[in-house]
Coordinates of C-alpha atoms and ligand atoms in Angstrom, one line a residue:
M1 CA -11.1 -20.9 -9.5
D2 CA -10.1 -22.4 -12.4
N3 CA -6.3 -23.5 -12.1
N4 CA -4.6 -25.8 -9.6
F5 CA -2.0 -24.3 -7.6
D6 CA 0.9 -25.1 -5.4
L7 CA 1.4 -21.5 -3.4
V8 CA 4.9 -22.0 -1.3
I9 CA 5.1 -19.4 1.6
F10 CA 8.6 -18.7 2.5
G11 CA 8.4 -17.2 5.8
G12 CA 5.4 -19.3 6.5
T13 CA 5.4 -18.7 10.5
G14 CA 5.8 -15.3 10.0
D15 CA 3.6 -12.1 10.9
L16 CA 2.5 -11.2 7.6
A17 CA 1.7 -14.8 6.7
L18 CA -0.3 -15.5 9.9
R19 CA -2.2 -11.9 9.9
K20 CA -2.7 -11.4 6.3
L21 CA -2.1 -14.4 3.9
Y22 CA -3.8 -17.3 5.3
P23 CA -6.9 -15.4 6.4
A24 CA -7.0 -13.8 3.0
L25 CA -6.6 -17.2 1.5
F26 CA -9.3 -18.6 3.8
M27 CA -11.6 -15.8 3.0
A28 CA -11.2 -16.7 -0.9
D29 CA -11.6 -20.6 -0.2
C30 CA -14.7 -19.9 1.6
D31 CA -16.1 -17.9 -1.6
G32 CA -15.3 -20.9 -3.5
R33 CA -12.2 -19.3 -5.4
L34 CA -9.5 -21.6 -4.6
H35 CA -9.0 -24.8 -6.9
R36 CA -10.5 -27.7 -4.9
E37 CA -7.0 -29.5 -5.1
G38 CA -5.0 -26.2 -4.3
R39 CA -2.2 -26.5 -1.9
I40 CA -0.4 -24.2 0.5
I41 CA 2.9 -25.0 1.7
A42 CA 4.5 -23.3 4.6
A43 CA 8.1 -23.3 4.5
A44 CA 9.8 -21.8 7.7
R45 CA 13.0 -22.7 9.8
Q46 CA 11.2 -24.1 12.9
T47 CA 10.6 -27.7 13.3
L48 CA 7.0 -28.3 13.3
D49 CA 4.6 -31.2 12.1
D50 CA 1.5 -30.4 9.9
S51 CA -0.8 -30.6 12.8
A52 CA 0.8 -28.2 14.9
F53 CA 1.1 -25.8 12.3
R54 CA -2.5 -25.9 11.3
T55 CA -3.3 -25.4 14.8
R56 CA -1.5 -22.2 14.7
V57 CA -2.9 -20.9 11.4
S58 CA -6.2 -22.0 12.9
E59 CA -5.7 -19.8 15.9
A60 CA -4.5 -17.0 13.6
L61 CA -7.8 -17.3 11.8
S62 CA -9.9 -16.9 14.9
R63 CA -7.8 -13.9 16.1
F64 CA -7.8 -12.0 12.8
I65 CA -11.0 -12.9 11.1
P66 CA -13.3 -13.9 13.9
S67 CA -16.5 -13.2 12.3
M68 CA -15.6 -14.9 9.1
V69 CA -14.4 -18.0 10.9
T70 CA -17.7 -18.0 13.0
S71 CA -20.1 -17.7 9.9
A72 CA -18.0 -20.3 7.9
G73 CA -18.3 -22.9 10.6
E74 CA -16.0 -25.7 11.7
A75 CA -15.9 -27.7 8.9
R76 CA -14.9 -25.1 6.5
V77 CA -12.2 -24.2 8.5
A78 CA -11.0 -28.0 8.7
A79 CA -11.3 -28.0 4.9
F80 CA -9.0 -24.9 4.5
L81 CA -6.7 -26.2 7.0
S82 CA -6.4 -29.4 5.0
R83 CA -4.7 -27.7 2.2
I84 CA -1.7 -26.5 4.1
T85 CA 1.4 -28.7 4.8
Y86 CA 4.1 -27.5 6.6
L87 CA 8.0 -27.9 5.4
A88 CA 10.7 -27.4 7.8
L89 CA 13.4 -25.7 5.3
D90 CA 16.5 -23.7 6.3
A91 CA 16.6 -21.2 3.5
T92 CA 20.3 -21.2 3.4
N93 CA 20.9 -25.0 2.9
V94 CA 20.4 -25.7 -0.8
E95 CA 20.0 -29.4 -0.3
Q96 CA 16.7 -28.6 1.4
Y97 CA 14.8 -27.4 -1.6
R98 CA 15.2 -31.0 -3.2
A99 CA 12.6 -32.0 -0.6
L100 CA 10.4 -29.2 -1.9
K101 CA 10.9 -30.3 -5.5
A102 CA 9.9 -33.8 -4.8
S103 CA 6.6 -32.7 -3.3
L104 CA 6.0 -30.4 -6.3
N105 CA 7.3 -32.5 -9.0
E106 CA 4.1 -34.9 -8.2
R107 CA 1.5 -32.5 -9.6
D108 CA 0.5 -30.5 -12.6
S109 CA -0.4 -27.1 -11.1
Q110 CA 0.7 -23.4 -11.1
T111 CA 3.5 -23.2 -8.8
V112 CA 3.9 -19.7 -6.6
F113 CA 6.6 -18.9 -4.7
Y114 CA 5.8 -16.1 -1.9
L115 CA 8.6 -14.6 -0.4
S116 CA 7.2 -13.4 2.8
V117 CA 10.9 -12.8 4.5
G118 CA 13.1 -10.0 4.8
P119 CA 15.2 -9.3 1.6
S120 CA 18.5 -10.5 3.5
L121 CA 17.1 -14.1 2.9
F122 CA 16.3 -13.4 -1.0
P123 CA 19.6 -14.6 -2.1
A124 CA 19.5 -17.8 -0.3
I125 CA 16.1 -18.4 -1.3
V126 CA 16.4 -17.5 -5.0
G127 CA 19.7 -19.3 -4.8
G128 CA 18.2 -22.5 -3.6
L129 CA 15.1 -22.5 -5.9
K130 CA 17.8 -22.0 -8.8
A131 CA 20.2 -24.9 -7.9
A132 CA 17.0 -27.4 -7.3
D133 CA 15.6 -26.1 -10.8
L134 CA 12.8 -25.0 -9.5
N135 CA 12.7 -21.5 -11.3
T136 CA 10.9 -23.2 -14.4
P137 CA 9.4 -20.7 -16.8
D138 CA 5.6 -21.5 -15.8
T139 CA 6.6 -20.5 -11.8
R140 CA 5.7 -17.3 -10.3
I141 CA 7.4 -15.6 -7.6
V142 CA 5.9 -12.9 -5.2
L143 CA 8.3 -10.2 -3.6
E144 CA 7.2 -8.7 -0.5
K145 CA 8.3 -5.1 0.5
P146 CA 10.9 -3.9 1.4
L147 CA 12.6 -4.6 -1.9
G148 CA 15.9 -2.8 -0.4
R149 CA 16.7 0.0 1.4
D150 CA 17.9 2.3 -1.4
L151 CA 18.3 2.5 -5.3
V152 CA 21.2 0.5 -4.9
S153 CA 19.9 -2.3 -2.9
S154 CA 16.8 -2.5 -4.8
R155 CA 18.7 -2.9 -8.1
E156 CA 20.9 -5.6 -6.4
I157 CA 17.6 -7.5 -5.2
N158 CA 16.0 -7.4 -8.7
D159 CA 19.1 -8.1 -10.7
L160 CA 19.4 -11.5 -8.5
V161 CA 15.7 -12.2 -8.8
L162 CA 15.8 -11.7 -12.8
G163 CA 18.9 -13.9 -12.7
A164 CA 16.5 -16.8 -12.2
F165 CA 13.3 -15.6 -13.2
A166 CA 11.8 -13.5 -16.0
E167 CA 10.3 -10.1 -15.1
S168 CA 6.6 -11.9 -16.3
Q169 CA 7.3 -14.2 -13.7
V170 CA 7.9 -11.6 -11.2
Y171 CA 5.1 -10.0 -9.0
R172 CA 6.4 -7.1 -6.6
I173 CA 3.5 -6.7 -4.3
D174 CA 2.1 -3.2 -2.9
H175 CA -1.0 -4.2 -1.0
Y176 CA -2.4 -0.4 -1.2
L177 CA -3.0 -1.6 -5.0
G178 CA -5.3 -4.3 -4.0
K179 CA -7.3 -1.8 -1.9
E180 CA -11.0 -1.8 -3.1
T181 CA -11.0 2.0 -3.3
V182 CA -7.8 2.3 -5.0
Q183 CA -9.6 0.3 -7.8
N184 CA -12.6 2.7 -7.2
L185 CA -10.6 5.3 -8.3
L186 CA -9.8 3.8 -11.7
A187 CA -13.4 3.2 -12.0
L188 CA -14.4 6.8 -11.1
R189 CA -11.6 8.1 -13.2
F190 CA -11.9 6.0 -16.4
G191 CA -15.5 4.7 -16.2
N192 CA -17.1 8.2 -15.9
T193 CA -17.0 11.1 -18.2
L194 CA -17.7 13.7 -15.3
L195 CA -14.3 14.1 -13.5
E196 CA -11.7 13.5 -16.5
P197 CA -12.3 17.3 -18.1
L198 CA -11.7 18.5 -14.6
W199 CA -8.9 16.4 -13.8
N200 CA -6.0 18.8 -14.7
R201 CA -4.0 21.9 -13.7
S202 CA -7.0 24.2 -15.1
W203 CA -9.4 23.1 -12.5
V204 CA -7.3 21.5 -9.6
R205 CA -5.6 23.6 -7.0
D206 CA -3.9 20.7 -5.0
V207 CA -4.0 17.1 -4.3
Q208 CA -3.3 15.5 -0.9
I209 CA -2.7 12.0 0.0
T210 CA -2.7 10.7 3.5
I211 CA -2.0 7.8 5.1
A212 CA -2.2 7.9 8.9
E213 CA -2.2 5.3 11.3
A214 CA -3.4 5.5 15.0
V215 CA -1.1 2.3 15.7
G216 CA 2.7 2.6 16.7
V217 CA 5.3 0.2 15.6
E218 CA 3.5 -2.3 17.7
T219 CA 6.0 -5.8 17.7
R220 CA 8.1 -4.6 14.8
G221 CA 10.3 -2.1 16.6
E222 CA 13.6 -3.4 15.2
F223 CA 12.5 -3.5 11.7
Y224 CA 10.9 -0.2 11.8
D225 CA 13.5 1.3 13.4
S226 CA 15.8 0.5 10.5
T227 CA 13.3 1.7 8.1
G228 CA 11.6 4.7 8.9
A229 CA 8.2 6.0 7.4
F230 CA 9.9 6.9 4.1
R231 CA 11.0 3.8 3.1
D232 CA 7.9 1.7 4.6
M233 CA 5.2 4.1 3.2
V234 CA 6.4 6.7 0.8
Q235 CA 8.6 4.8 -1.3
N236 CA 5.8 2.5 -2.0
H237 CA 2.0 2.9 -1.0
L238 CA 2.0 6.8 -1.1
L239 CA 3.9 7.0 -4.7
N240 CA 1.4 4.0 -6.0
L241 CA -1.4 6.3 -5.0
L242 CA 0.0 9.3 -6.5
C243 CA 0.3 7.3 -9.5
I244 CA -3.1 6.1 -9.8
T245 CA -4.2 9.7 -9.2
A246 CA -2.1 11.5 -11.7
M247 CA -1.8 8.9 -14.5
E248 CA -2.9 9.3 -18.1
P249 CA -5.8 7.2 -19.1
P250 CA -4.2 3.5 -20.3
S251 CA -5.5 1.8 -23.3
S252 CA -6.9 -0.8 -21.2
L253 CA -6.5 -2.5 -18.0
D254 CA -3.5 -4.7 -19.5
P255 CA -0.7 -5.0 -17.1
D256 CA 1.6 -3.4 -19.2
A257 CA -1.1 -0.5 -20.4
V258 CA -1.4 0.3 -16.8
R259 CA 2.2 0.2 -15.6
D260 CA 3.5 2.3 -18.4
E261 CA 1.4 5.2 -17.5
K262 CA 2.3 4.8 -13.8
L263 CA 5.7 4.5 -14.8
Q264 CA 5.2 7.9 -16.7
V265 CA 4.1 9.5 -13.7
L266 CA 7.1 8.5 -11.5
R267 CA 9.2 9.6 -14.4
S268 CA 7.6 12.9 -14.3
L269 CA 7.7 13.8 -10.6
K270 CA 10.0 16.8 -10.0
P271 CA 13.5 15.9 -9.2
W272 CA 14.6 17.3 -5.7
T273 CA 16.9 20.2 -5.7
R274 CA 18.9 21.4 -2.5
E275 CA 16.0 24.0 -2.0
S276 CA 13.1 21.6 -2.3
L277 CA 14.8 19.2 0.0
R278 CA 15.0 21.8 2.5
E279 CA 11.3 23.6 1.9
N280 CA 9.3 20.6 0.8
L281 CA 10.0 17.9 3.4
V282 CA 8.9 17.4 6.9
R283 CA 9.8 14.4 9.1
G284 CA 8.8 13.9 12.4
Q285 CA 9.0 11.2 15.4
Y286 CA 6.1 10.7 17.7
R287 CA 6.5 11.8 21.5
A288 CA 4.6 10.3 24.2
G289 CA 0.7 11.5 24.0
L290 CA -2.9 10.8 24.7
L291 CA -4.5 8.7 21.9
R292 CA -8.5 8.2 22.2
G293 CA -8.0 8.9 25.8
E294 CA -5.1 6.7 26.4
Q295 CA -1.4 7.6 27.4
V296 CA 1.0 6.0 24.8
P297 CA 4.6 6.1 25.0
A298 CA 7.2 7.9 22.8
Y299 CA 8.7 6.2 19.8
T300 CA 12.1 5.8 21.5
S301 CA 10.3 3.9 24.2
E302 CA 9.0 1.4 22.3
Q303 CA 10.4 -2.0 22.3
G304 CA 13.0 -3.1 19.7
V305 CA 13.7 1.0 19.0
A306 CA 17.3 2.5 19.7
A307 CA 17.1 5.1 22.8
G308 CA 17.7 8.2 21.0
S309 CA 17.0 6.9 17.7
A310 CA 16.4 9.4 14.8
T311 CA 14.0 7.1 12.7
E312 CA 11.2 9.1 11.2
T313 CA 7.8 8.0 12.0
Y314 CA 6.1 10.8 10.1
V315 CA 6.7 12.4 6.6
A316 CA 5.0 15.2 4.7
L317 CA 6.0 16.5 1.4
R318 CA 5.4 18.6 -1.4
T319 CA 5.9 17.5 -4.9
E320 CA 4.7 18.2 -8.5
V321 CA 4.1 16.0 -11.5
G322 CA 6.0 17.7 -14.4
N323 CA 4.0 17.3 -17.3
W324 CA 1.2 19.2 -19.1
R325 CA -1.7 17.7 -17.3
W326 CA -0.2 18.7 -13.6
A327 CA 2.4 21.5 -14.2
G328 CA 2.3 23.7 -11.1
V329 CA -0.2 21.6 -9.4
P330 CA 1.2 20.7 -5.7
F331 CA 1.0 17.0 -4.7
Y332 CA 1.1 16.8 -0.8
L333 CA 1.8 13.2 0.5
R334 CA 2.0 12.4 4.2
T335 CA 2.2 9.3 6.5
G336 CA 2.6 8.8 10.2
K337 CA 2.3 6.3 12.9
R338 CA 0.2 7.3 16.3
M339 CA -1.4 10.0 14.5
A340 CA -4.9 11.2 15.6
E341 CA -7.0 8.4 13.8
R342 CA -6.7 5.8 11.1
R343 CA -7.3 7.4 8.1
A344 CA -6.2 6.8 4.3
E345 CA -7.7 9.4 1.9
L346 CA -7.2 11.3 -1.3
V347 CA -8.3 14.9 -1.5
I348 CA -8.7 17.0 -4.7
N349 CA -9.0 20.4 -4.2
F350 CA -10.6 22.4 -7.0
N351 CA -10.0 26.1 -7.6
P352 CA -12.2 28.2 -6.0
P353 CA -14.9 30.3 -8.0
P354 CA -13.3 33.1 -10.1
H355 CA -15.7 35.6 -8.8
S356 CA -17.9 35.5 -5.9
I357 CA -21.5 37.1 -5.9
F358 CA -22.3 35.8 -2.5
E359 CA -21.2 37.5 0.9
G360 CA -18.7 35.5 2.8
V361 CA -15.8 33.2 1.7
L362 CA -16.7 30.2 -1.0
A363 CA -14.9 26.9 -0.1
P364 CA -13.4 25.5 -3.0
N365 CA -15.0 22.4 -4.0
R366 CA -13.2 19.2 -2.9
L367 CA -13.5 15.6 -3.9
V368 CA -12.6 13.2 -0.9
I369 CA -11.8 9.5 -1.7
T370 CA -11.5 7.6 1.6
L371 CA -9.4 4.2 1.6
Q372 CA -10.0 3.8 5.2
P373 CA -11.4 3.0 7.6
E374 CA -14.4 3.3 5.6
E375 CA -14.8 3.4 1.8
S376 CA -16.5 6.8 0.6
V377 CA -16.2 9.4 -1.9
R378 CA -17.4 12.7 -1.1
L379 CA -18.0 15.6 -3.3
Y380 CA -18.1 19.0 -1.2
T381 CA -20.0 21.8 -2.6
M382 CA -21.7 24.9 -1.5
A383 CA -25.3 24.9 -0.9
K384 CA -27.7 27.8 0.2
A385 CA -28.3 27.4 4.2
P386 CA -32.1 27.6 5.0
G387 CA -33.4 30.8 6.0
D388 CA -33.1 34.4 5.0
G389 CA -30.6 36.1 2.6
M390 CA -28.1 34.2 0.6
R391 CA -25.7 32.5 3.1
L392 CA -23.8 29.6 1.6
R393 CA -22.6 26.6 3.7
E394 CA -20.6 23.7 2.5
V395 CA -22.4 20.6 2.2
F396 CA -21.3 17.1 0.3
L397 CA -22.7 14.7 -1.9
D398 CA -21.9 11.3 0.0
L399 CA -21.3 7.8 -2.0
D400 CA -21.1 5.5 0.8
F401 CA -19.6 2.0 -0.8
H402 CA -20.9 0.1 2.2
E403 CA -24.3 1.3 2.0
F404 CA -24.6 0.9 -1.7
F405 CA -22.8 -2.3 -2.0
R406 CA -23.6 -5.1 0.6
E407 CA -21.5 -7.7 -0.5
R408 CA -18.6 -8.8 1.6
R409 CA -15.0 -6.6 0.4
Q410 CA -12.3 -8.7 -0.8
D411 CA -9.4 -7.9 1.2
A412 CA -6.3 -6.4 -0.5
Y413 CA -4.3 -9.6 0.0
E414 CA -7.1 -12.0 -1.0
R415 CA -7.5 -9.8 -4.5
L416 CA -3.6 -9.9 -4.9
L417 CA -3.1 -13.5 -4.4
L418 CA -6.0 -14.3 -6.6
D419 CA -4.4 -12.2 -9.2
V420 CA -1.2 -13.9 -8.8
L421 CA -2.7 -17.4 -9.0
R422 CA -4.6 -16.2 -12.1
G423 CA -1.5 -14.3 -13.7
N424 CA -2.7 -10.9 -13.6
A425 CA 0.2 -8.7 -12.7
T426 CA -1.6 -5.2 -13.3
L427 CA -1.7 -4.3 -9.7
F428 CA 2.0 -5.3 -9.2
M429 CA 5.0 -3.2 -9.8
R430 CA 7.1 -3.9 -12.8
R431 CA 10.9 -3.6 -12.4
D432 CA 11.2 -0.1 -14.0
E433 CA 8.5 1.2 -11.7
A434 CA 10.1 0.1 -8.6
D435 CA 13.8 1.5 -9.9
A436 CA 12.0 4.9 -10.9
A437 CA 10.3 5.1 -7.5
W438 CA 13.7 4.5 -5.6
R439 CA 15.6 6.8 -7.9
W440 CA 13.2 9.8 -7.2
C441 CA 13.5 8.9 -3.1
Q442 CA 17.1 8.3 -3.1
P443 CA 17.9 12.2 -2.7
V444 CA 15.9 12.5 0.5
L445 CA 17.6 9.7 1.9
D446 CA 21.1 10.9 1.1
F447 CA 19.8 14.4 2.2
W448 CA 18.8 13.1 5.6
A449 CA 22.0 11.0 5.9
A450 CA 24.1 13.9 5.1
E451 CA 22.3 16.3 7.1
G452 CA 22.3 14.1 10.3
G453 CA 19.9 15.8 12.9
T454 CA 16.5 14.5 14.5
P455 CA 13.0 14.6 13.3
I456 CA 10.8 17.0 14.6
G457 CA 8.8 15.8 17.7
Y458 CA 5.1 15.5 17.7
A459 CA 2.4 14.4 20.4
A460 CA 1.1 10.9 19.7
G461 CA -2.5 11.4 19.0
S462 CA -1.9 14.5 17.0
W463 CA -1.9 15.2 13.2
G464 CA 2.1 15.4 13.2
P465 CA 4.3 18.3 13.6
P466 CA 3.0 21.9 13.0
A467 CA 5.7 22.4 10.4
S468 CA 3.5 19.9 8.0
S469 CA 0.8 22.7 8.2
R470 CA 3.3 25.4 7.3
L471 CA 4.2 23.2 4.0
T472 CA 0.4 23.5 2.7
A473 CA -0.1 26.9 4.2
V474 CA 2.8 28.2 1.8
G475 CA 1.2 26.8 -1.1
G476 CA -2.2 28.9 0.0
T477 CA -3.8 25.6 1.1
A478 CA -4.3 23.4 4.5
W479 CA -4.6 19.7 5.1
H480 CA -7.8 18.3 4.5
E481 CA -9.1 17.8 8.4
E482 CA -8.0 21.4 9.0
L483 CA -10.5 22.5 6.5
Q484 CA -13.3 20.1 7.8
L485 CA -16.7 21.1 8.4
Ligands
LIG1 C1 2.9 -1.9 5.8 C2 3.8 -1.0 6.6 O1 3.4 -1.9 4.3 O2 1.6 -1.2 5.5 C3 3.2 -1.2 7.8 O3 5.0 -1.9 6.7 C4 2.0 -0.4 7.8 O4 4.0 -0.2 8.9 C5 0.8 -1.0 6.8 O5 1.4 -0.4 9.1 C6 -0.4 -0.2 6.7 O6 -1.4 -1.0 6.1 P1 -2.9 -0.7 6.2 O7 -3.4 -2.0 5.0 O8 -3.3 -1.5 7.6 O9 -3.2 0.6 5.8

């Protein structure tokens, strides 16, 4: 790693930092990709000294990446911890940013401010950085989602940040864009000639994008209850996956070349109408149920969740990308907590053969790109089953990336943090993208707010409310797991 750096993590004692950021930085360090003198400064409200805080990070590493810690050994862990210093800072006290400035001024390094805090603290932190003149043109600022609750509040946040930093300094993170398979989708689409001629309305019948989680709201009940699945997952992760799937080939991997094409997709999403809001949108909330043989409670019994809460834990929707490539092709998006299994995947269903010379039904070809739990690409095709006659069966060509590439996968946060340190913004959202995504989402939020009502219940451990199957059935298709062999 070439650049020396000072990475300041606001919210440095928080769940995201301990669960994701330090483990990601540790893994990058083990691979020799952090500059020898690079420093991590954890800033948070609590009074702690360096040594107590380092113990906390060490425990987090052992908890979240135990095998990496064991194989790296104590000396490496100690070397990593020695990069970390702790700064007790009340984010709302402008004076305290001076101490931060004093420690940063001593060094010739790339400064990055990572705001791993709720958006309510953004004004104080950005104001503090500005008051201490820490927002110099060579610094970078990373913003964690959620960037607001709606179009208006996200614009306020962006205006605020852009009042202190230039757009080129701002890195809006969406960790789904850092996942290996998402980049493999770029490779698959634009590094090969095979698929691109088929990647359009003439050959594709529908596209399905699913992020299903088996976990519930865990310790984040309060946050989640005021957020819901639509803001938490659809507005960012699902729309980003849709953009990478549907975008035109960019002229290069240059940040703006890629982001311009993603923006075009967001701007082409079919606007919601009264009718489509009623017909193409399903919201659900999990009830008690059995998940992998274990009884789990209803959402409304989770800690931090209001009794009788109407927050959705599941969303399924149908939309279209209104351009020449995709006109008329349904894009089905869905996400949910406490679903039957953890599975994130993109499914491209191709048109069925126009005429069959065989007995029985021919299943249309499907390309299934799985992001998690394992990364794989499968192309489902029809083949003759052994034996008499011409009975066809569905089989698949399987590209298992774990089988093929033995090297360790970079974690999404690891890749994105390194990108920030190197100044590569390709996998980060530009302001106009964030704006376009919220603009498309806003009518849904307004509709639910006006309509009131409650989400449809679904049993924990299921694939969501039956209404979501009706959504695909109307379009003459079914969700991928309903089509499984
Ligand atoms: C986060 C959401 O952005 O993504 C969480 O806030 C969700 O609610 C998480 O659990 C899912 O990420 P991953 O990488 O585990 O699929």
